[in-house]
Tab-separated table of C-alpha atoms and ligand atoms in Angstrom:
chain	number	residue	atom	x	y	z
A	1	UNK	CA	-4.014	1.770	-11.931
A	2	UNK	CA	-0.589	1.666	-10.278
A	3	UNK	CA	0.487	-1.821	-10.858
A	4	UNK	CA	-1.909	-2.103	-14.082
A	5	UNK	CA	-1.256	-5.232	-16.148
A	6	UNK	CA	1.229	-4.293	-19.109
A	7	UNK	CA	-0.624	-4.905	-22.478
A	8	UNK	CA	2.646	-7.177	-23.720
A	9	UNK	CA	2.102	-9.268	-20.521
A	10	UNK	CA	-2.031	-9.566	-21.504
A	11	UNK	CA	-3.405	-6.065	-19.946
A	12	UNK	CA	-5.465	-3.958	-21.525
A	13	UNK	CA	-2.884	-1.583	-24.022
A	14	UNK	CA	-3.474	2.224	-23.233
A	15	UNK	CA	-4.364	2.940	-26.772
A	16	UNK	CA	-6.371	1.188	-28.842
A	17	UNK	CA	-4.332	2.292	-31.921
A	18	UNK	CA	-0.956	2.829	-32.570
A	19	UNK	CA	0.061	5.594	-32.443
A	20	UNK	CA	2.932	6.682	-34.968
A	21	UNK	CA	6.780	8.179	-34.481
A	22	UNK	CA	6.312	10.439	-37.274
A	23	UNK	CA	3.340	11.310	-39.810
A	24	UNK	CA	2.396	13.642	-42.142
A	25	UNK	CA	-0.031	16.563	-42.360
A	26	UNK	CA	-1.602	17.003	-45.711
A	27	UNK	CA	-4.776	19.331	-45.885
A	28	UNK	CA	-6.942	20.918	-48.479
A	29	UNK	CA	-4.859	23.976	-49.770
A	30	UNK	CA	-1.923	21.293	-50.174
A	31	UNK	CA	-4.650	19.314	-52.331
A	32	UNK	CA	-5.827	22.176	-54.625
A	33	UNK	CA	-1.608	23.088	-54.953
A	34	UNK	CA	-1.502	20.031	-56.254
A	35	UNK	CA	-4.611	19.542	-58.280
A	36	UNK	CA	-3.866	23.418	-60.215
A	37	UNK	CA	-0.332	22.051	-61.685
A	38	UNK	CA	-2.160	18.961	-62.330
A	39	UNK	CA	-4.280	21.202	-64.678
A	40	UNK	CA	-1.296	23.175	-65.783
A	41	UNK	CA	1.082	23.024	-68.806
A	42	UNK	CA	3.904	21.707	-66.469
A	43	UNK	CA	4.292	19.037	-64.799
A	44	UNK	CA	7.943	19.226	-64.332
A	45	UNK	CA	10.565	22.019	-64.481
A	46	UNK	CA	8.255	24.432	-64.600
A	47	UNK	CA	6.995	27.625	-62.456
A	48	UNK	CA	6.486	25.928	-59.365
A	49	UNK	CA	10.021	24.424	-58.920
A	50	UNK	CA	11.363	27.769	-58.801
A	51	UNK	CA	8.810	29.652	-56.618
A	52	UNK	CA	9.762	26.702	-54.509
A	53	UNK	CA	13.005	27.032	-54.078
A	54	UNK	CA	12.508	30.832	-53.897
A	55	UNK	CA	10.238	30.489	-50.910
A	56	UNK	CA	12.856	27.910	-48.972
A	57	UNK	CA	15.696	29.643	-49.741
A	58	UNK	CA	13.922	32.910	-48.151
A	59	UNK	CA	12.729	30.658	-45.402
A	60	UNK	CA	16.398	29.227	-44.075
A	61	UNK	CA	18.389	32.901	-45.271
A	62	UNK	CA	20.469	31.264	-48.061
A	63	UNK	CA	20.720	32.731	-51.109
A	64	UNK	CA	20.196	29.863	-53.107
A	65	UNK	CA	18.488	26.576	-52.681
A	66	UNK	CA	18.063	23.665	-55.453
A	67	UNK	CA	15.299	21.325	-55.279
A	68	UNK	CA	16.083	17.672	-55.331
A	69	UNK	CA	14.110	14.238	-55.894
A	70	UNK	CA	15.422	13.319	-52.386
A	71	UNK	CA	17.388	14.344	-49.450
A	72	UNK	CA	19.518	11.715	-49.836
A	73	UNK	CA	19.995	12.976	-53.972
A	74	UNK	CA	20.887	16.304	-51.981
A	75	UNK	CA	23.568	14.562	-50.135
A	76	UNK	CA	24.637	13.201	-53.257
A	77	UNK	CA	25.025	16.372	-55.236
A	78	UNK	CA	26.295	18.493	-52.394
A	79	UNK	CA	29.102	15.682	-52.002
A	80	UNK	CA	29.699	16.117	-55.640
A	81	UNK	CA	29.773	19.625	-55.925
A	82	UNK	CA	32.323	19.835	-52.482
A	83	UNK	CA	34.583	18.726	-54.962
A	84	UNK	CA	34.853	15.108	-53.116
A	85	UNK	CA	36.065	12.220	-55.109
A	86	UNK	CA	37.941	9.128	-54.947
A	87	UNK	CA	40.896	10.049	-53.438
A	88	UNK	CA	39.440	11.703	-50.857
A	89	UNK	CA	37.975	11.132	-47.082
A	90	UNK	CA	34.850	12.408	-45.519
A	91	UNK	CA	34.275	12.405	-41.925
A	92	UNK	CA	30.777	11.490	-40.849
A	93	UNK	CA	29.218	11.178	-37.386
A	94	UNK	CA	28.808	7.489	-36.368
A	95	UNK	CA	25.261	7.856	-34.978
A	96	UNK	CA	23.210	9.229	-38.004
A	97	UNK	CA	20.714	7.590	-41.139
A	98	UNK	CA	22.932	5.642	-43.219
A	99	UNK	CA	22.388	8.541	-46.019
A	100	UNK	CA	24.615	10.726	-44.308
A	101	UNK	CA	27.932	8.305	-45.002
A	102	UNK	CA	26.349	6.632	-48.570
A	103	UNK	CA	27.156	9.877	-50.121
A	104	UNK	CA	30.704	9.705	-49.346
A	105	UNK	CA	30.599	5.934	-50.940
A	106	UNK	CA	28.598	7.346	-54.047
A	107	UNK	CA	31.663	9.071	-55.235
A	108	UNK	CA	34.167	6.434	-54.118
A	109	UNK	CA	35.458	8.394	-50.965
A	110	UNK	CA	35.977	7.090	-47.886
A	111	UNK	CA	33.747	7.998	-44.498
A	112	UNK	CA	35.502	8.409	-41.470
A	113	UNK	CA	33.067	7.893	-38.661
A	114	UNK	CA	33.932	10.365	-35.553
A	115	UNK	CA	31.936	9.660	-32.035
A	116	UNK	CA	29.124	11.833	-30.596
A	117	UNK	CA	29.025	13.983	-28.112
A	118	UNK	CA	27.325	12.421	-25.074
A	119	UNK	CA	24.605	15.251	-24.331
A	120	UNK	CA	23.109	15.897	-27.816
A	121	UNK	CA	24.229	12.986	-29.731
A	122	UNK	CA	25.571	15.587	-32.770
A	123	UNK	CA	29.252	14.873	-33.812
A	124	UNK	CA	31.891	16.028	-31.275
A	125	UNK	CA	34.338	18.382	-32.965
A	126	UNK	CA	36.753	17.507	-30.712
A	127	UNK	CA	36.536	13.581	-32.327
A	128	UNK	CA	36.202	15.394	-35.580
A	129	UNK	CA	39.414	17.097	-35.329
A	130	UNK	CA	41.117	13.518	-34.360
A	131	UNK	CA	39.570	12.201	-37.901
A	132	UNK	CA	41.242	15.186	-39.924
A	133	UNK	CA	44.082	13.905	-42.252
A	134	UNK	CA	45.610	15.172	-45.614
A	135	UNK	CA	42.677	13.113	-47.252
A	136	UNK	CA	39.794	15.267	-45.811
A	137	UNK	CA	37.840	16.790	-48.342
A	138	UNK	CA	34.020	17.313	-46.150
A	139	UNK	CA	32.629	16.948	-42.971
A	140	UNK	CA	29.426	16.336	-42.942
A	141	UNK	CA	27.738	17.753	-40.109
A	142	UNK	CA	23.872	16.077	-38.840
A	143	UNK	CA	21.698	17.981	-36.815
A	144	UNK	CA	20.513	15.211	-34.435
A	145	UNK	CA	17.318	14.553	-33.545
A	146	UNK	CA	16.511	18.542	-35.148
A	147	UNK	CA	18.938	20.314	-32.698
A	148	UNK	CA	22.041	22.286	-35.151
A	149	UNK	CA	25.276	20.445	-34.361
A	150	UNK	CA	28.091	22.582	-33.011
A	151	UNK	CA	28.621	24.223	-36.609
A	152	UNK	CA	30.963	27.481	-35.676
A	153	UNK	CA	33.536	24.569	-34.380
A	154	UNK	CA	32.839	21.859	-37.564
A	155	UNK	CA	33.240	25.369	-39.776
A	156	UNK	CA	36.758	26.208	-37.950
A	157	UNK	CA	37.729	22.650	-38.329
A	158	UNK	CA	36.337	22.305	-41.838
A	159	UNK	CA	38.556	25.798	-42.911
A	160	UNK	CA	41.273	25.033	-41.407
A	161	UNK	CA	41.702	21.476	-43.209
A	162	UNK	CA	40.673	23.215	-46.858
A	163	UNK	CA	37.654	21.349	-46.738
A	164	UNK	CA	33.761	22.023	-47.058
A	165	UNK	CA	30.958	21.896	-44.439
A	166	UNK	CA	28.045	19.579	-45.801
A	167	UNK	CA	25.004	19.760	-42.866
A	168	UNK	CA	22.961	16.931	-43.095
A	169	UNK	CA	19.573	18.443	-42.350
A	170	UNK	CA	17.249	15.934	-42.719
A	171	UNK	CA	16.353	16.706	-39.062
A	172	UNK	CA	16.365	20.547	-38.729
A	173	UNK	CA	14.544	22.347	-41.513
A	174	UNK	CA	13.497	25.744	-39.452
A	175	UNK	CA	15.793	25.083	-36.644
A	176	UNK	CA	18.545	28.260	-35.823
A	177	UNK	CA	22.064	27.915	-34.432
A	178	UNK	CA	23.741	31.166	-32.581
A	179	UNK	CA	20.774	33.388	-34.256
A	180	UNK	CA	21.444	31.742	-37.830
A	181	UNK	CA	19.145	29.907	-39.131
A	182	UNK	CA	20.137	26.622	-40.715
A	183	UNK	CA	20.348	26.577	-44.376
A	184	UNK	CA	22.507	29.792	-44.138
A	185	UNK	CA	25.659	28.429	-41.896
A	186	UNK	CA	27.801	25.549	-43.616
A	187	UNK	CA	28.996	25.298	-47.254
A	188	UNK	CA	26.460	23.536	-48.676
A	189	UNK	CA	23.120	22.263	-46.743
A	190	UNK	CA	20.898	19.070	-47.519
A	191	UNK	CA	17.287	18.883	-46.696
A	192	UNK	CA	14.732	16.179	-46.581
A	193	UNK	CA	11.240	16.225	-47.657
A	194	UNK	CA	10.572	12.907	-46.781
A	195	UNK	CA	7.037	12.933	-45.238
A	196	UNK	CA	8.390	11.582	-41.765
A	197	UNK	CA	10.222	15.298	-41.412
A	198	UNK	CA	8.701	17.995	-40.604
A	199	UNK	CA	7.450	19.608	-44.010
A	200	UNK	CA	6.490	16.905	-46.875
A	201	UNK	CA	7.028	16.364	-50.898
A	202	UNK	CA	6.420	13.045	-51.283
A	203	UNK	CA	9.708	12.384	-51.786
A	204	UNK	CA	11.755	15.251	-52.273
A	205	UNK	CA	15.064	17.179	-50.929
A	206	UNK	CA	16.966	20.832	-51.333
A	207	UNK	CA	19.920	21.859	-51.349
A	208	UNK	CA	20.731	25.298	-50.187
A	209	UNK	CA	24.059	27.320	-50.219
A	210	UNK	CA	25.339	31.294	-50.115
A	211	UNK	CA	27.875	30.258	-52.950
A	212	UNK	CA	26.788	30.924	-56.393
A	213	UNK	CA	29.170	29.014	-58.366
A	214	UNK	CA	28.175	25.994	-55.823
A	215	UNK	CA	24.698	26.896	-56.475
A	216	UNK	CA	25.264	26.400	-60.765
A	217	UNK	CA	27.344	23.213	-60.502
A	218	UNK	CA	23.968	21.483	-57.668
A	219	UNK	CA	21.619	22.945	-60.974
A	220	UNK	CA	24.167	20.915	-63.514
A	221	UNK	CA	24.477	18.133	-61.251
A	222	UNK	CA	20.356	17.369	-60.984
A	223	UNK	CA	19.736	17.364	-64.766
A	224	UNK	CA	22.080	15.595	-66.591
A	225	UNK	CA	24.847	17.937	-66.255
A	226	UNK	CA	23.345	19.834	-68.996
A	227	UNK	CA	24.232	23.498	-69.076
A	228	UNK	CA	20.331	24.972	-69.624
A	229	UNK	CA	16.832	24.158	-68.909
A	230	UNK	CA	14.313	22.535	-71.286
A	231	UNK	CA	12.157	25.838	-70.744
A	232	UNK	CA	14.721	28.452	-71.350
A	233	UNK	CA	15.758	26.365	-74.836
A	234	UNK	CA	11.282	26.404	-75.428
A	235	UNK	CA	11.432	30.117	-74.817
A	236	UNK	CA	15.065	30.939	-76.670
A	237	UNK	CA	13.768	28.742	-79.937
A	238	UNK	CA	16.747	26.683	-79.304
A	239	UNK	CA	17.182	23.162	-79.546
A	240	UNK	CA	20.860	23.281	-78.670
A	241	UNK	CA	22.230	22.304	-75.404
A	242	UNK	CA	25.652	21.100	-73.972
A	243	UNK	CA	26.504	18.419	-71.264
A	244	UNK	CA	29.301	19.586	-69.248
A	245	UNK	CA	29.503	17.241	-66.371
A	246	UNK	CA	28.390	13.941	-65.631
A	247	UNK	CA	24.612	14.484	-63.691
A	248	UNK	CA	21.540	12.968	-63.104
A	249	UNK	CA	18.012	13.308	-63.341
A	250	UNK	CA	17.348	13.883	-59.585
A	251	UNK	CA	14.502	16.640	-60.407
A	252	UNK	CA	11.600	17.478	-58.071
A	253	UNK	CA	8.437	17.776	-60.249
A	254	UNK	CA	6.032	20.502	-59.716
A	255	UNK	CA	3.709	18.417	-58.480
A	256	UNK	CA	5.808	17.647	-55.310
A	257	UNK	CA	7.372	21.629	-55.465
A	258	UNK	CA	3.418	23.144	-54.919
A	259	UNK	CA	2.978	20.499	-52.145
A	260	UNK	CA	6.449	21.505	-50.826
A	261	UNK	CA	5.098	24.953	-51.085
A	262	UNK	CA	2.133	24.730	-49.993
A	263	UNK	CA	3.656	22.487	-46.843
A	264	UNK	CA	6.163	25.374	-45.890
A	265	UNK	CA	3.762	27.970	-45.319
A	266	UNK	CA	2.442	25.718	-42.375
A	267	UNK	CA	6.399	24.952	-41.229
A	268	UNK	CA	6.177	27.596	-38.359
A	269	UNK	CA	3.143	26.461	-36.693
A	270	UNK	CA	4.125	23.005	-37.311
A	271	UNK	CA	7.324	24.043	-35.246
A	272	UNK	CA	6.151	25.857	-32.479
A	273	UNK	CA	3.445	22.132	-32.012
A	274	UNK	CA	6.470	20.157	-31.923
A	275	UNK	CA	8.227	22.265	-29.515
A	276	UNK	CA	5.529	22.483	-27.385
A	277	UNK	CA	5.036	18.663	-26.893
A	278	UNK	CA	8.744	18.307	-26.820
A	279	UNK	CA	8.377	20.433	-23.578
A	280	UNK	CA	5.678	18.243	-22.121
A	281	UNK	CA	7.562	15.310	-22.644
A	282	UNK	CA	10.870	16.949	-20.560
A	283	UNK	CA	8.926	18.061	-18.175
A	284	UNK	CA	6.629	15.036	-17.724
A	285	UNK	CA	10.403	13.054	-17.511
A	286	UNK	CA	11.253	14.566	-15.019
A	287	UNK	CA	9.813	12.378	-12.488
A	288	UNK	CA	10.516	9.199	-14.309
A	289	UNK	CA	13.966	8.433	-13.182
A	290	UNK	CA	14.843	5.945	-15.895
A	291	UNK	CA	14.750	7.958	-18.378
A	292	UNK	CA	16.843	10.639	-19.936
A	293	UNK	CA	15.575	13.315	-22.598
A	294	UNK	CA	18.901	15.033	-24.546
A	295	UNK	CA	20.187	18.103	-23.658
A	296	UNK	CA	19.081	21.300	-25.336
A	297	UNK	CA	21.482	23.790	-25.029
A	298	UNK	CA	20.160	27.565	-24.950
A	299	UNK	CA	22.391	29.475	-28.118
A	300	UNK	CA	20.227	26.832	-30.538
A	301	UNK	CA	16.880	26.350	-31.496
A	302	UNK	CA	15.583	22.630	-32.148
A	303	UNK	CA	12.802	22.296	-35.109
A	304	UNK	CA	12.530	19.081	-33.081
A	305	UNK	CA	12.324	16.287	-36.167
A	306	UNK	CA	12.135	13.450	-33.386
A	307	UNK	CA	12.279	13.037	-29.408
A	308	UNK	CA	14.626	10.774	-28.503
A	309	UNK	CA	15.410	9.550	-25.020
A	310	UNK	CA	17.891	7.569	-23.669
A	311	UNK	CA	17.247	4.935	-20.597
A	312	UNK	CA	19.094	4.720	-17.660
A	313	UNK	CA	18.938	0.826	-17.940
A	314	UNK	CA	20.964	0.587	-14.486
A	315	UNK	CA	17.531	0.942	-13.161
A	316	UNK	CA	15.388	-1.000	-14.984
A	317	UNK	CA	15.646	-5.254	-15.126
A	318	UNK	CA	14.389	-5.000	-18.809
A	319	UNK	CA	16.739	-4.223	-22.112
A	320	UNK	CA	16.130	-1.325	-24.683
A	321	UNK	CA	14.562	-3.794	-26.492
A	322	UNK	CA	12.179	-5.336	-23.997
A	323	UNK	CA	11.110	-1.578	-23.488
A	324	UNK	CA	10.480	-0.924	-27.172
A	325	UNK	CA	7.816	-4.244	-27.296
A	326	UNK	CA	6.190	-3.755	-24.217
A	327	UNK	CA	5.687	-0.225	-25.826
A	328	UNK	CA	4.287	-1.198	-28.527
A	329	UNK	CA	2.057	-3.654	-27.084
A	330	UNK	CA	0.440	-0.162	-25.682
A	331	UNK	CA	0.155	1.219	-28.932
A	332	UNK	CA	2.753	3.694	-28.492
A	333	UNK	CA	5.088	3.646	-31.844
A	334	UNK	CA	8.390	3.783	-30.499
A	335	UNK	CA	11.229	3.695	-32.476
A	336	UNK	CA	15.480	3.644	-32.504
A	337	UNK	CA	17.473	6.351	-34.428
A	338	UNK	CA	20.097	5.123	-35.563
A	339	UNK	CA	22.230	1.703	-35.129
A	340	UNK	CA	25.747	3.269	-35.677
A	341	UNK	CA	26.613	3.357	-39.499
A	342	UNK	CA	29.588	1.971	-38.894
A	343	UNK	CA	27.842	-1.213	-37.282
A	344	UNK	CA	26.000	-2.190	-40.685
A	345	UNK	CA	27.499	-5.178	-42.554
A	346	UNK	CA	28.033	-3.129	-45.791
A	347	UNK	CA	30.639	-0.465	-43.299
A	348	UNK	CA	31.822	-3.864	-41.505
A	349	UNK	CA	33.171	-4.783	-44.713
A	350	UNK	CA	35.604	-1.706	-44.887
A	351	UNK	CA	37.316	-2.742	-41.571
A	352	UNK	CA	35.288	-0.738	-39.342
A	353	UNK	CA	34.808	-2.405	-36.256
A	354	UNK	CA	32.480	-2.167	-32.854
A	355	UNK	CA	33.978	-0.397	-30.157
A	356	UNK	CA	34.960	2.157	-31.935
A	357	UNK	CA	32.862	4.908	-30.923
A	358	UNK	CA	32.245	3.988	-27.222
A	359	UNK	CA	29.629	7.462	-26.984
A	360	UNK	CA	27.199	6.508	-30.204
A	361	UNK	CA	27.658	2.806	-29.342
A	362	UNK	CA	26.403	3.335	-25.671
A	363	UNK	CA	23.885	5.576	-27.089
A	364	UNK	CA	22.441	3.423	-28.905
A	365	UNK	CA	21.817	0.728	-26.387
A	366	UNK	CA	19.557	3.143	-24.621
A	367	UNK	CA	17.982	5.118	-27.184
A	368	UNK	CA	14.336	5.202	-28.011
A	369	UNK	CA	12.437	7.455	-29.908
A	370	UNK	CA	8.931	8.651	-29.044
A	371	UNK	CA	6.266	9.924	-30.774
A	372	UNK	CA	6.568	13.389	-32.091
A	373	UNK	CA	4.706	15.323	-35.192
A	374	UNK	CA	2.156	18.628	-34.823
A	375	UNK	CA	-1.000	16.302	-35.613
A	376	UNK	CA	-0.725	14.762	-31.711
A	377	UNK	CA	-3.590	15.544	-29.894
A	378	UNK	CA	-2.792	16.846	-26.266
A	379	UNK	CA	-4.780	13.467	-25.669
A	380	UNK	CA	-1.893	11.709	-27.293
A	381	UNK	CA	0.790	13.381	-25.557
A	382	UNK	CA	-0.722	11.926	-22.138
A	383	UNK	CA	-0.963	8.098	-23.165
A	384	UNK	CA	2.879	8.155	-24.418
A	385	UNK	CA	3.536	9.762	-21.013
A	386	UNK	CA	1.318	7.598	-19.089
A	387	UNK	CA	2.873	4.632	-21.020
A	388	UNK	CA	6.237	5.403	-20.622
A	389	UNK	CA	5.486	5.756	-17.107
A	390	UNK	CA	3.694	2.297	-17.146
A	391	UNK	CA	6.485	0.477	-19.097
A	392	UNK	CA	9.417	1.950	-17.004
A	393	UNK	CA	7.589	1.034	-13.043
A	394	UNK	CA	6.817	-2.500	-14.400
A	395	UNK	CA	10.353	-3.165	-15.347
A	396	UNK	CA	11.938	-1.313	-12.264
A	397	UNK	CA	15.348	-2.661	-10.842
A	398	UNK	CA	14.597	-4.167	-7.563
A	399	UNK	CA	16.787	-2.608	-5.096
B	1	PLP	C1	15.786	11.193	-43.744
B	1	PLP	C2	17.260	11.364	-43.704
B	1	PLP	C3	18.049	11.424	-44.867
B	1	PLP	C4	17.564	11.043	-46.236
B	1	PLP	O1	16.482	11.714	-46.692
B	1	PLP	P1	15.553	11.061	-47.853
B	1	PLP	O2	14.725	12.242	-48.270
B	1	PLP	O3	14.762	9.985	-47.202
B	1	PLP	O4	16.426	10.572	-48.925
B	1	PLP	C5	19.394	11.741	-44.728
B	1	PLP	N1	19.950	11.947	-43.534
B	1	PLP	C6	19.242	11.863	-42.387
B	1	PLP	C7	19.927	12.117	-41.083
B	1	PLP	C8	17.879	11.546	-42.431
B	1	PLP	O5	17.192	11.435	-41.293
């Protein structure tokens, strides 16, 4: 067993399927959610959108959350509602989903891209505050990996510039910063209900906030920019209505709200799984000297959306890359979050250039992300350890 044959190199691979990063948990009371507005007079912008949103916004303490079609549509909105425009700058972490600078660029503003801090890979404030100019209108603040960035300092930066706090958390749905759960903390917070996160839709996102007027201009901003709902007009007799801003039609349906619903009653459990392999897995690491879990630092609570590590390549003879194939070869489906926005050809074409954020860009050479979601058997959790372990004594540095 010790110097077993890696499965890239023609072993036998330790699974004999792969096992995914991410996946879904869908069982019957999500099915029957969905069937019963199936069967109902609603299909969209009805009852279940709202008992929805109810639920989430109870869930995360904010007083108001609106469901999107996406989290990136959240991003969207919440970047429109800030108040961000043209004219204006938004400074984004450089080591995030590409979603998290595109809604800067869907409004014609500008994303600044600050570094990371080295330990959690969330944006440094300290970078943030370098990226502050009379053009700042956000920051948008991402919860890496599910961990809350360092939102008391991006809130002290964010008031002291006049500008609003946008958390990107597409990662951290049930996580809590400082005792405060996230959803109630920055200006305005985007969610993702992607089925890769931790609670599904579909497709689907929310925006939550404890600003009412922000609240009315995300439910103008989703539908058209119309100033009342199709139901209230059915129930008022009314077939007048006014367009007041310029929206979309970035609606969740009932259909995805009841298997949002449906999906968040399960969130805790769901949470307390992922934390408890996430504990394996640093523990387990320990002993495996090339590799590095992220810190987790004790005044926040991670809802643990992925579990990346970082490799000390100094002691391996093998790249990142050669890690993440011989990895798969064993049926273990690795993945990288993120190549620094800032790297992609559409950024490179604003004058943003490598080098410029020497902690993300490091980062990134190293990082790999294992598998993580509450379906993993215990059974699981050993063969991504035991092929970790594999991978990493195979490709040892020779000393
Ligand atoms: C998933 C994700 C998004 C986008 O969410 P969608 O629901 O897929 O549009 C935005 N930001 C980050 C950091 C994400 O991981």
């Amino acid at each position: 067993m010790s110097a077993e044959r890696l499965a890239i190199d023609g072993g036998r691979p330790v699974r004999d399927r792969m096992l995914p990063y991410g996946h879904q948990i869908i069982d019957d009371t999500d099915i029957a959610a969905v069937s019963d507005v199936l069967r109902s007079d609603w299909l969209t912008t009805g009852p279940a959108v709202a008992a929805f949103e109810h639920a989430f916004a109870k869930s995360c303490g904010a007083r108001f959350a609106v469901a999107v079609s996406s989290g990136t549509a959240a991003l969207h909105i919440a970047t429109l509602a800030a108040g961000v425009g043209p004219e204006h700058e938004v400074i984004v972490p450089a080591l995030t989903f590409v979603a998290s600078a595109n809604c800067a660029r869907y409004v014609g503003a500008d994303p600044v891209f600050a570094d990371v801090r080295d330990d959690t890979l969330s944006a440094d404030p300290a970078r943030v505050a370098e990226c502050i100019s009379a053009r700042t209108r956000a920051i948008v603040a991402v919860d890496y990996s599910g961990q809350p960035a360092d939102l008391d300092e991006l809130l002290a930066l964010t008031r002291s510039a006049g500008a609003v706090l946008i958390e990107d958390a597409a990662h951290s749905v049930g996580a809590v910063y400082r005792g405060r759960r996230v959803g109630g903390v920055a200006d305005l917070t985007a969610f993702s209900l992607h089925p890769v996160k931790q609670m599904t839709a579909g497709e689907g996102g929310v925006v939550t906030t404890n600003d009412e007027a922000l609240a009315g201009r995300l439910r103008l901003l989703r539908s058209h920019g119309i100033a009342s709902a199709a139901a209230d007009r059915e129930h008022a007799s009314t077939h007048h209505y006014e367009m007041v801003v310029l929206g979309y039609n970035y609606r969740l349906t009932d259909i995805q709200s009841a298997l949002a619903l449906s999906q968040l009653r399960r969130l805790p459990g769901w949470l307390e799984r992922r934390s408890a392999i996430a504990a394996q897995y640093t523990a387990a690491f320990e002993s495996v000297d090339a590799v590095r879990p992220l810190t987790t630092l004790p005044d926040r609570r991670s809802a643990w959306h992925i579990y990346p590590v970082r490799l000390r390549l100094e002691r391996l003879r093998a790249g990142r890359d050669d890690v993440y194939r011989a990895l798969r070869a064993e049926n273990i489906g690795v993945n990288v979050h993120f190549i620094p926005v800032p790297w992609h050809p559409y950024y490179q074409q604003f004058g943003h250039r490598r080098g410029g954020w020497p902690v993300a860009e490091t980062a990134y050479e190293q990082l790999l992300t294992l598998p993580l979601w509450p379906g993993m058997t215990d059974d699981d959790v050993d063969d991504v350890i035991f092929a970790v372990t594999k991978v990493c004594r195979a490709y040892r540095a020779v000393d």
